[in-house]
XYZ file of C-alpha atoms in Angstrom:
753
model
C 88.041 115.586 104.675
C 91.209 113.512 103.072
C 90.693 115.240 99.685
C 92.769 117.127 97.307
C 90.298 119.349 95.441
C 90.532 122.282 92.654
C 87.771 123.305 90.402
C 89.291 124.796 87.043
C 90.676 121.805 84.854
C 95.098 121.387 84.833
C 97.046 123.426 83.320
C 100.702 121.881 82.916
C 101.345 118.546 84.226
C 102.191 119.498 88.341
C 98.743 120.642 88.810
C 96.947 117.067 87.774
C 96.357 114.690 90.501
C 97.747 111.435 90.756
C 96.787 107.713 90.554
C 99.350 104.333 91.396
C 98.514 101.013 91.846
C 102.255 100.251 92.789
C 102.969 99.666 88.964
C 101.213 101.188 86.593
C 100.545 105.666 87.826
C 98.625 107.690 86.103
C 98.561 111.986 86.082
C 94.898 112.419 85.375
C 94.779 117.049 83.994
C 90.614 117.040 84.211
C 90.732 118.273 80.846
C 86.600 119.604 79.464
C 87.345 119.191 75.642
C 90.168 117.860 76.194
C 92.316 115.392 78.379
C 95.059 113.816 79.028
C 96.101 111.141 81.335
C 99.976 111.042 81.412
C 101.116 107.255 82.147
C 103.917 105.367 83.568
C 104.451 102.300 84.569
C 107.460 101.300 86.554
C 109.609 98.654 84.365
C 109.658 101.029 81.948
C 113.800 101.770 81.780
C 116.496 102.273 78.593
C 118.982 100.400 78.088
C 119.867 97.107 80.004
C 122.086 95.267 82.890
C 126.322 96.558 82.141
C 129.637 95.490 83.426
C 130.217 99.574 84.677
C 133.672 99.179 86.823
C 136.581 100.736 85.825
C 139.234 97.460 84.939
C 141.812 100.100 86.487
C 139.940 101.252 89.908
C 141.827 97.942 91.742
C 144.987 98.840 90.791
C 145.000 102.422 91.974
C 142.804 102.129 95.309
C 146.636 101.921 97.397
C 148.173 105.148 95.479
C 144.141 106.911 95.798
C 144.540 106.598 99.079
C 148.024 107.218 100.133
C 147.576 110.396 98.358
C 144.244 111.286 101.099
C 145.950 110.122 104.000
C 148.507 113.053 102.840
C 146.308 115.061 102.724
C 146.198 116.263 98.441
C 142.663 115.581 97.688
C 143.045 117.269 94.120
C 145.501 115.023 93.207
C 143.557 111.610 94.529
C 139.956 113.442 92.783
C 141.585 113.630 89.464
C 142.749 109.968 89.001
C 139.770 108.555 91.603
C 138.504 109.791 87.854
C 139.776 108.614 85.256
C 140.470 105.280 87.645
C 136.997 104.433 89.644
C 134.413 105.758 87.483
C 132.504 104.227 85.477
C 132.657 102.891 82.319
C 130.801 104.007 81.148
C 129.433 106.659 83.704
C 125.722 106.622 83.803
C 123.289 104.100 84.344
C 120.269 103.801 82.768
C 117.185 105.893 83.437
C 113.546 105.559 84.686
C 110.711 106.518 81.174
C 107.903 107.229 80.616
C 105.472 105.343 77.174
C 103.546 107.987 76.347
C 99.463 109.351 77.039
C 97.092 108.259 76.371
C 94.633 111.986 74.707
C 91.030 111.967 74.879
C 89.313 114.744 71.901
C 85.828 115.477 73.050
C 84.845 116.728 70.083
C 81.801 115.982 66.667
C 83.932 114.429 64.066
C 87.332 113.130 63.699
C 89.934 115.429 65.051
C 91.786 117.610 62.790
C 88.789 117.435 60.269
C 88.521 121.269 60.135
C 85.592 121.115 62.666
C 86.316 123.261 66.246
C 86.165 122.365 69.261
C 83.529 123.701 71.437
C 84.298 126.137 73.499
C 84.254 125.909 77.518
C 82.397 129.216 78.516
C 78.871 127.599 78.759
C 81.214 125.173 81.373
C 79.268 125.536 85.037
C 80.296 123.536 88.217
C 83.594 122.137 87.317
C 85.208 119.940 90.012
C 87.846 118.348 90.372
C 88.926 115.789 93.255
C 91.078 112.798 94.441
C 89.413 111.173 97.074
C 92.436 109.772 99.298
C 90.476 107.180 101.217
C 89.528 105.210 98.442
C 91.990 106.321 95.553
C 89.839 107.650 92.571
C 90.435 110.955 91.260
C 86.038 112.118 89.848
C 85.581 115.202 87.573
C 82.186 116.393 87.096
C 80.687 119.607 84.645
C 77.743 120.904 83.163
C 77.255 122.218 79.949
C 73.962 123.123 79.016
C 71.092 120.855 79.814
C 73.833 118.043 80.099
C 75.834 116.426 83.440
C 78.906 114.879 82.973
C 81.234 112.944 85.242
C 84.138 110.694 84.927
C 85.745 108.825 87.632
C 89.604 107.150 86.860
C 90.863 105.041 89.481
C 94.663 102.278 88.734
C 93.148 99.032 90.396
C 95.889 96.536 91.950
C 94.158 93.406 91.220
C 92.601 94.428 88.131
C 96.295 95.662 86.894
C 94.921 98.274 84.869
C 93.762 102.326 85.351
C 90.085 102.453 84.329
C 87.790 105.295 83.214
C 84.191 105.541 83.202
C 82.537 108.801 81.734
C 78.427 108.974 81.902
C 76.431 111.814 81.060
C 73.299 113.074 82.692
C 71.470 112.358 79.271
C 71.689 109.606 76.675
C 73.893 109.444 73.709
C 76.170 112.442 75.195
C 78.853 111.560 74.822
C 81.655 111.776 72.133
C 85.155 111.643 71.837
C 88.320 110.603 69.847
C 91.483 108.785 71.738
C 95.115 107.631 71.390
C 98.472 106.619 72.396
C 101.022 109.251 71.459
C 105.194 109.073 73.180
C 106.634 112.472 72.748
C 110.893 112.247 71.748
C 110.950 108.661 71.541
C 109.429 106.684 68.311
C 106.196 104.602 69.414
C 104.378 102.612 67.450
C 100.508 102.315 67.972
C 98.042 100.836 65.916
C 94.474 98.988 66.406
C 93.835 95.333 67.715
C 90.186 94.353 66.585
C 87.269 97.325 66.045
C 87.783 97.816 69.775
C 91.281 97.628 70.880
C 94.494 100.264 70.145
C 97.868 98.986 70.999
C 101.275 101.251 71.734
C 104.440 99.409 71.392
C 107.609 101.151 71.982
C 111.644 101.025 74.290
C 113.690 102.758 75.643
C 117.559 103.565 74.137
C 120.128 102.194 74.688
C 121.445 97.973 73.278
C 118.565 96.020 73.895
C 116.437 98.237 75.704
C 112.597 97.313 78.451
C 110.051 96.812 75.828
C 106.970 97.557 76.864
C 102.994 97.357 75.133
C 100.476 100.109 75.874
C 96.745 98.918 74.962
C 93.680 100.657 75.601
C 90.215 99.279 74.778
C 86.424 100.801 75.381
C 83.328 99.128 76.117
C 80.407 101.479 74.823
C 76.918 101.297 76.592
C 74.564 103.295 73.300
C 76.037 104.786 69.418
C 79.022 103.999 68.166
C 82.593 102.563 68.297
C 85.208 101.665 66.069
C 88.431 101.406 65.876
C 90.588 103.071 63.335
C 93.881 103.536 62.132
C 95.682 105.166 65.391
C 91.794 106.257 67.065
C 89.170 104.704 69.005
C 86.072 106.908 67.637
C 82.913 106.998 69.677
C 80.225 109.547 68.504
C 76.777 109.259 71.258
C 77.402 106.867 73.846
C 74.975 106.925 76.776
C 78.132 105.621 79.565
C 82.046 104.762 78.808
C 84.728 102.644 80.328
C 88.235 103.105 78.860
C 89.893 99.872 79.854
C 94.681 100.999 79.810
C 97.351 99.198 80.492
C 101.105 98.215 79.927
C 103.525 95.473 80.156
C 106.948 94.795 79.775
C 110.146 92.290 79.255
C 111.041 93.300 82.117
C 108.125 91.782 83.771
C 107.075 89.281 80.736
C 108.076 87.204 78.034
C 105.426 88.315 75.710
C 103.673 91.727 76.724
C 101.522 92.526 74.212
C 98.982 89.295 74.888
C 99.819 89.764 78.332
C 98.515 93.368 78.363
C 95.705 91.870 76.597
C 94.907 88.907 78.839
C 94.389 92.301 81.399
C 91.877 93.748 78.937
C 89.886 90.194 78.891
C 89.699 89.855 82.601
C 88.610 92.980 83.552
C 86.052 94.473 79.918
C 83.273 92.557 80.829
C 83.067 93.309 84.362
C 80.460 96.102 86.173
C 82.242 98.772 87.341
C 80.516 98.817 90.236
C 82.195 95.842 91.008
C 85.757 96.735 89.786
C 85.563 99.776 91.798
C 84.657 98.668 94.556
C 87.019 95.812 94.358
C 89.897 98.350 93.913
C 88.738 100.450 96.622
C 88.977 97.121 99.327
C 92.112 96.209 98.206
C 93.768 99.665 98.877
C 91.401 100.709 102.105
C 93.033 97.066 103.560
C 96.566 100.345 103.308
C 94.833 103.318 104.131
C 92.893 102.002 107.002
C 95.277 101.186 108.969
C 96.522 104.850 109.945
C 94.371 108.080 111.024
C 95.578 111.707 111.582
C 93.088 114.735 112.512
C 94.571 117.824 113.808
C 90.843 119.632 115.519
C 87.327 120.003 113.702
C 88.195 122.056 110.465
C 85.867 123.720 108.823
C 83.257 123.677 105.258
C 85.171 126.723 103.850
C 88.582 124.663 104.153
C 87.744 121.129 102.852
C 86.424 122.628 99.514
C 88.859 125.247 99.417
C 90.213 124.355 96.769
C 94.259 123.819 97.824
C 95.940 125.532 95.892
C 93.713 128.300 97.041
C 94.911 126.348 100.515
C 98.522 126.894 100.138
C 97.649 129.701 98.891
C 96.675 131.029 102.000
C 99.115 129.203 103.952
C 101.802 130.787 101.880
C 99.636 134.160 103.064
C 99.868 133.481 106.806
C 96.660 132.614 107.137
C 95.879 129.359 109.436
C 95.217 125.965 108.709
C 95.166 122.981 110.497
C 93.450 120.564 107.923
C 95.933 120.851 105.478
C 98.774 119.699 107.219
C 97.236 116.688 108.368
C 96.106 116.315 104.723
C 99.215 116.887 103.504
C 100.174 113.829 105.662
C 97.868 111.866 104.075
C 98.566 112.323 100.503
C 102.100 111.232 101.922
C 100.403 107.808 103.168
C 98.318 107.817 99.327
C 101.884 108.912 96.743
C 103.232 105.696 99.141
C 100.489 102.832 98.126
C 99.908 104.158 94.909
C 104.078 103.557 93.951
C 105.589 100.647 95.973
C 103.853 97.672 96.841
C 104.921 93.946 97.629
C 105.911 92.745 94.546
C 106.734 95.615 92.319
C 109.336 98.309 92.009
C 110.720 100.205 94.920
C 109.380 104.197 94.802
C 111.817 106.247 92.622
C 112.682 109.890 92.818
C 109.314 110.272 90.822
C 107.577 107.502 92.652
C 106.707 106.131 89.071
C 105.286 109.660 87.907
C 107.044 110.226 85.198
C 107.092 112.653 82.212
C 109.960 112.617 81.162
C 111.221 110.650 78.105
C 114.710 111.867 79.622
C 114.212 113.305 83.148
C 115.539 114.898 85.772
C 118.589 112.308 87.672
C 117.023 109.887 85.202
C 114.241 109.350 87.948
C 116.975 106.629 89.455
C 116.750 104.854 92.603
C 119.970 107.820 95.042
C 120.645 106.301 98.139
C 122.517 108.190 99.282
C 119.617 110.035 101.244
C 116.445 110.274 98.841
C 115.358 106.986 97.767
C 115.965 105.837 101.678
C 113.685 109.353 102.176
C 110.784 107.305 100.408
C 109.899 104.655 102.810
C 111.076 106.768 105.928
C 107.323 106.222 107.373
C 106.349 103.527 105.591
C 106.988 101.459 108.907
C 105.623 104.089 111.436
C 102.527 104.549 109.229
C 101.617 100.782 109.029
C 102.974 100.349 106.023
C 105.815 97.836 106.593
C 104.416 95.913 103.787
C 104.736 98.061 101.103
C 108.340 99.121 102.073
C 109.351 94.996 101.200
C 109.858 96.854 97.345
C 112.569 98.575 98.668
C 114.135 95.041 100.073
C 113.759 93.240 96.715
C 115.344 95.582 95.038
C 118.420 95.748 97.411
C 118.809 91.843 97.904
C 118.494 92.781 93.215
C 121.738 94.711 94.345
C 123.528 92.090 95.774
C 125.559 89.887 92.975
C 126.730 92.989 90.905
C 127.121 94.668 94.396
C 129.734 91.707 94.355
C 131.561 92.283 92.435
C 131.938 95.773 92.681
C 133.640 94.973 96.427
C 136.148 92.130 94.665
C 136.794 94.772 91.310
C 136.929 97.518 92.601
C 138.189 96.941 95.757
C 139.140 94.020 96.206
C 136.985 93.237 99.426
C 135.268 90.646 100.079
C 130.813 90.777 100.917
C 128.831 93.037 98.539
C 128.986 97.533 98.080
C 126.580 99.872 96.030
C 127.709 104.067 95.047
C 124.619 106.128 94.995
C 122.589 105.231 92.632
C 120.664 101.924 91.284
C 118.816 101.074 88.738
C 116.132 98.469 88.435
C 118.841 95.669 87.401
C 120.956 96.605 90.664
C 123.945 98.872 88.983
C 127.125 99.188 91.691
C 128.716 100.633 90.386
C 129.961 104.638 90.390
C 128.030 106.971 89.192
C 128.307 110.300 87.120
C 131.668 111.664 87.470
C 130.254 114.201 90.578
C 133.156 114.447 92.395
C 131.374 115.254 95.984
C 128.730 112.188 95.354
C 130.226 109.828 93.041
C 133.065 108.665 94.763
C 130.720 106.904 98.010
C 130.545 103.763 98.530
C 127.716 103.123 101.511
C 125.102 103.214 99.852
C 123.758 99.761 100.509
C 125.002 99.540 104.035
C 122.449 102.357 104.019
C 119.481 100.891 102.593
C 119.982 97.578 105.615
C 119.748 100.081 108.586
C 116.007 99.459 106.560
C 115.895 96.381 107.235
C 116.814 96.492 110.788
C 113.822 99.194 110.958
C 111.442 97.227 109.896
C 112.431 94.259 112.528
C 111.692 96.461 115.033
C 108.753 97.756 114.983
C 107.296 94.450 112.850
C 109.581 91.610 115.374
C 109.061 89.766 113.054
C 111.661 86.869 113.063
C 110.120 85.405 110.386
C 111.963 87.725 108.145
C 114.924 88.479 110.947
C 115.830 85.128 109.775
C 116.292 85.938 106.174
C 117.287 88.948 105.670
C 120.665 88.296 108.182
C 122.158 87.004 106.015
C 122.677 90.281 103.531
C 123.141 92.524 106.661
C 126.260 90.282 107.388
C 127.743 90.700 103.876
C 126.994 94.270 103.929
C 129.354 94.296 107.120
C 131.590 91.571 104.931
C 132.712 94.275 102.760
C 133.839 97.069 105.025
C 135.872 94.834 107.739
C 137.706 94.376 104.589
C 137.443 97.964 103.409
C 137.654 100.103 106.258
C 141.387 101.221 107.124
C 143.051 103.290 110.209
C 144.044 105.869 110.450
C 147.557 108.100 112.059
C 144.887 108.557 114.779
C 144.448 104.714 115.101
C 140.787 104.796 114.057
C 139.060 102.792 111.449
C 138.137 104.800 108.483
C 136.452 104.535 105.011
C 139.217 105.409 102.341
C 138.715 107.379 99.656
C 135.030 108.900 100.717
C 133.038 111.695 100.442
C 130.621 113.388 102.349
C 127.989 113.905 100.215
C 127.040 115.832 97.968
C 128.954 118.684 100.171
C 133.164 120.715 99.617
C 134.767 121.659 101.959
C 138.221 124.423 102.184
C 141.097 122.561 104.103
C 143.797 124.715 105.742
C 146.046 125.496 103.134
C 142.962 127.208 101.710
C 142.606 123.318 99.119
C 138.833 122.824 97.797
C 138.508 118.625 98.492
C 135.772 116.208 98.278
C 137.398 113.522 98.528
C 138.575 112.563 102.275
C 139.293 109.490 104.454
C 136.076 108.744 106.374
C 133.319 112.058 107.008
C 131.032 111.543 109.687
C 127.976 110.081 108.501
C 130.039 107.143 107.445
C 130.925 106.685 110.734
C 127.489 107.149 111.544
C 125.544 104.473 108.906
C 128.512 101.827 109.742
C 127.846 102.221 114.159
C 123.629 101.617 113.588
C 124.863 99.159 110.628
C 127.649 97.568 113.798
C 125.041 97.840 116.370
C 121.944 96.402 114.794
C 122.956 94.119 112.701
C 125.004 92.659 116.112
C 122.322 92.932 118.206
C 121.069 90.307 115.922
C 122.913 87.972 116.142
C 122.934 87.481 119.296
C 118.684 86.543 119.078
C 119.997 84.295 116.111
C 122.448 82.592 118.916
C 125.597 83.841 116.722
C 127.010 85.888 120.226
C 130.543 85.188 118.572
C 130.021 87.377 115.226
C 127.990 90.017 117.326
C 131.191 90.209 119.206
C 132.950 90.484 116.093
C 130.652 93.511 115.022
C 131.224 95.128 118.468
C 134.514 95.764 117.939
C 134.704 97.075 114.770
C 132.094 99.801 115.977
C 134.225 101.031 119.277
C 136.943 101.447 116.555
C 134.882 104.119 114.451
C 135.605 107.634 115.073
C 133.560 109.031 118.183
C 130.861 111.942 116.935
C 132.864 114.903 117.573
C 132.774 118.073 117.898
C 133.802 121.414 116.511
C 135.594 124.648 118.235
C 132.132 126.853 117.789
C 129.857 124.085 119.465
C 129.046 122.266 115.788
C 129.303 118.649 114.714
C 132.001 117.721 112.632
C 130.649 116.955 108.867
C 134.990 115.136 108.314
C 137.751 113.955 110.364
C 139.149 117.963 110.846
C 138.180 120.789 111.450
C 137.547 121.756 108.168
C 135.622 125.193 106.613
C 133.021 124.407 104.627
C 132.218 126.173 100.789
C 128.760 126.451 100.873
C 127.667 126.662 105.115
C 124.273 126.355 103.285
C 124.795 123.595 101.575
C 121.223 121.118 101.114
C 122.337 117.501 101.994
C 123.343 117.602 106.394
C 124.461 114.290 106.889
C 126.703 114.578 109.808
C 123.388 115.124 111.992
C 122.515 111.312 110.157
C 123.305 110.436 113.672
C 120.071 112.089 114.875
C 117.855 110.858 112.283
C 117.460 108.672 111.012
C 119.839 107.584 113.132
C 119.170 106.915 116.829
C 122.137 108.034 118.616
C 121.725 110.998 119.497
C 118.883 111.908 121.845
C 118.240 114.449 124.206
C 118.032 111.561 126.781
C 121.271 109.968 126.342
C 123.415 112.744 124.624
C 122.619 116.349 125.684
C 125.205 117.255 124.289
C 125.473 116.699 120.660
C 121.934 118.029 121.073
C 123.261 121.570 121.807
C 125.617 120.477 118.824
C 122.979 118.855 116.364
C 121.367 123.254 117.350
C 124.308 124.501 116.100
C 124.377 123.168 113.377
C 121.389 123.525 112.029
C 121.575 127.070 113.151
C 124.511 127.411 109.970
C 122.840 125.313 107.845
C 119.377 127.688 107.466
C 122.120 130.593 108.413
C 123.537 130.471 105.703
C 120.768 129.488 103.368
C 120.141 125.627 103.875
C 116.812 124.012 103.282
C 115.580 125.254 100.038
C 115.237 121.482 98.053
C 111.982 119.905 99.036
C 113.602 116.996 100.647
C 116.463 118.827 102.059
C 113.144 120.824 104.111
C 112.094 117.463 104.984
C 115.187 116.885 106.519
C 115.194 119.143 108.561
C 111.635 118.437 109.926
C 112.384 115.767 111.206
C 115.669 116.469 112.959
C 113.622 119.798 114.843
C 111.317 116.871 116.098
C 113.912 114.489 117.039
C 115.338 117.233 119.431
C 111.856 117.923 120.346
C 111.967 121.678 119.549
C 107.906 121.524 117.835
C 108.181 125.736 117.829
C 110.968 125.227 114.953
C 109.364 121.483 113.351
C 106.536 123.515 113.081
C 107.599 126.544 110.752
C 109.819 124.213 108.760
C 106.568 122.460 108.067
C 105.393 125.414 107.209
C 108.874 125.994 104.560
C 107.702 122.925 102.838
C 104.823 124.042 102.785
C 104.310 127.421 101.229
C 108.279 127.158 99.816
C 108.247 123.625 97.914
C 105.084 122.331 97.533
C 102.961 122.046 93.754
C 99.976 123.447 93.361
C 98.739 119.093 93.668
C 100.645 118.861 96.654
C 104.019 116.970 94.849
C 106.726 118.396 96.740
C 108.685 120.351 94.260
C 113.306 120.466 94.773
C 112.731 121.807 92.360
C 111.789 120.211 89.607
C 109.505 117.629 91.609
C 111.091 115.382 93.636
C 109.207 113.221 95.918
C 111.301 112.304 99.041
C 110.049 115.391 100.389
C 106.538 114.385 100.345
C 107.183 111.794 102.465
C 109.734 113.147 104.600
C 107.114 115.754 105.789
C 105.063 112.960 106.548
C 107.713 111.083 108.480
C 108.824 114.442 110.472
C 104.431 115.168 111.288
C 104.639 111.678 112.811
C 107.859 111.981 115.239
C 106.731 115.458 115.987
C 103.539 113.399 117.958
C 105.680 110.341 118.615
C 108.796 109.204 118.885
C 110.087 105.538 119.546
C 113.690 104.578 120.598
C 115.306 101.157 121.572
C 113.255 100.685 124.574
C 111.212 103.799 125.003
C 107.933 106.032 123.908
C 108.433 109.255 123.658
C 104.143 111.031 123.598
C 103.887 114.377 122.454
C 107.229 115.034 121.908
C 107.759 118.434 119.688
C 104.227 119.157 119.478
C 102.925 122.959 118.268
C 100.785 125.055 119.627
C 99.353 125.708 115.880
C 97.647 121.846 116.766
C 96.309 122.188 120.618
C 94.065 119.265 119.991
C 94.019 116.152 117.663
C 93.977 112.125 118.108
C 96.312 109.574 115.818
C 95.860 105.629 115.924
C 96.877 103.127 114.407
C 100.231 104.623 114.554
C 103.174 101.746 114.225
C 106.108 102.275 117.448
C 109.746 100.160 117.767
C 109.689 97.512 119.825
C 106.203 96.378 117.863
C 103.727 98.653 120.178
C 100.761 99.827 118.482
C 99.447 103.059 119.558
C 96.062 105.102 119.358
C 96.983 108.617 121.357
C 94.736 111.722 121.585
C 95.357 115.566 122.461
C 93.700 118.694 124.240
C 94.817 121.992 124.597
C 97.632 120.866 124.066
C 98.391 118.468 127.422
C 97.807 114.920 125.974
C 94.024 112.636 127.107
C 94.850 109.179 126.317
C 97.591 107.220 125.059
C 95.942 103.425 123.945
C 98.924 101.271 123.138
C 99.077 97.482 122.399
C 102.489 95.130 122.801
C 103.357 92.200 120.158
C 105.568 90.278 122.773
C 106.546 90.560 126.399
C 109.227 92.723 127.580
C 109.185 96.254 129.235
C 108.960 99.901 127.705
C 109.910 103.323 128.983
C 107.078 105.789 128.861
C 108.354 109.637 128.869
C 105.574 112.444 128.689
C 107.707 116.020 128.963
C 109.946 115.034 132.049
C 107.468 112.411 133.796
C 108.340 109.172 132.646
C 106.513 105.493 132.880
C 108.294 101.703 132.833
C 105.636 99.528 132.707
C 105.687 95.891 132.042
C 103.660 93.563 129.419
C 102.846 90.258 129.750
C 101.652 88.604 126.990
C 101.480 89.233 123.219
C 98.705 91.790 121.545
C 97.996 93.484 125.637
C 96.535 96.673 126.443
C 97.291 99.871 127.823
C 94.923 102.057 128.273
C 96.670 105.602 129.758
C 95.810 109.332 131.362
C 97.841 112.541 132.629
C 97.163 111.259 136.092
C 99.294 108.093 135.467
C 101.978 109.335 135.020
């Protein structure tokens, strides 16, 4: 059963269930006498596009580099804070337009009539059905049964709720929009529609218009002031939408148009349309981890988490978590929408944590780690759109800050593609590889899809990113090309003199990202007949510092063997080459794998993995190292220590990247693909002795189905996208079958290895 279940209403936002269509989101509590729908629309941001580049950046860059070369990080950092930091230092933030509240009470709210007691409620249940993207609430009170069905439809562009009862005339309510913290104006428009208008802060901010309309069978209905009042109805269809000035010249007419088109349609048709649209994404992949008992399937999700914390096994909960991650990606990132931000699209705050922006020194990238393997490459598209939107501002950053060609971005961006430094926070602010890392997602999409048209369209983006580094990289005293200035996000080192530093010349992560970018783009250049460019990129790669290990066998995070102020730091940037990179593997670099194990052990001994997304990253590291026991332990810790009652990841506070990283990690435990290789059950834990997966997408354009039992492979079905060879690894065994035509199918059992 792929459903989240609870037997009491949500008492806080972290217990409510999320719904979304990529652009429009809702958190539904399932209240009885009061219901709240917390609403989001992906383009409700404060402010407007700005040029925040510090005018003193370029003229002081040589001095900052000199200070770093002379190992004077404190002096370099002080000068950087004055001359490189953005002016102003903060990008814009994502916001909520507000919520819609329902009071199920006689008369008007506040008229002195008390709300009815909830003590007589029986058989309460709320369910988020991940297979249909529909939330249902049901209960009985007295001799009447009540039911509510909620969905956010992509075809209709609306949040739609159906309220029904087992007795005629049993539905009465008053509803209204509200918005905390910032002023918004609510009013009625006509007899059946409420409208709320507002905007974010700042100069020329995004304006939004929310609208709600009810279609009522039986009873009476009218809009008064900023309320809709319904009495004695048999059935209610409630439609809600939000449109902003980012998308429309006239948001109010646009959202009213959505209501007009939907309000005359049958509920059954709207639901079927929504479900069919959603399932064309969700049904691409399936995963089971053995039979799950009815007791587990029907238990409250929060109770299942509690039992897991108590050490009670629940294989089905891990599969549910995997499917929930897929559900969240489909619901927060659709073709034509914006990419999922730090909270996906579900944010209840006018001033959210970290501005709910796109943090591109891992968090936004982690949101898309499961996209390709889960067959959701089209849900990856909004991230590509954002990077392309960043290019014009990234060119200005490259030119005016660094005197370079190409384009670059720092560790955050926003809805407008702002690429200037964010914050005055030294461990993170002055790192200009955000766009370079995002470019690697182009490479990954092609590796999984083998889409030649995508390659042709995206190749200029990769070339222009490299163009920046051709100008930006400087030669250090040992003949290597290094980034300067830079940091290792978001860590602090202790130099040999005991001085603390954040800024440096080169960091391990920088070189590892650039190695992936240079070599991956060189492959594309060869395919497109630009061999000379490919050779130039390979020549650049050869001059990057190699991955190095220190005296204790750990992989170095900086060019020098520095001490760490925080041994358990949440970022483990120097293992990028292990995951999501493809440079460290047990087959090709066993010594570096051993160094990665030592590095992880030291981080964990120091308290690492204390944030949800960091624990998810560690899970993926352990899976790539083929350590099934350790991967399972970290996945379990992710659920028991960093997961909220509604399965949202708890940073803390809520941050969605851990959900997506966890989903990717489960996939990596079961199937891995690299450059011409596929590894079967590489990190299968003993806790999952049997299971099956369907529809996984792999590098090389393969699609795979896999069955196992007794901890052993039983059947592999592999379908290719194009002719060629691939090496299949299962334990210590390997075979290299050849495919002769696109779509060819291969079915293997253990005896074939």
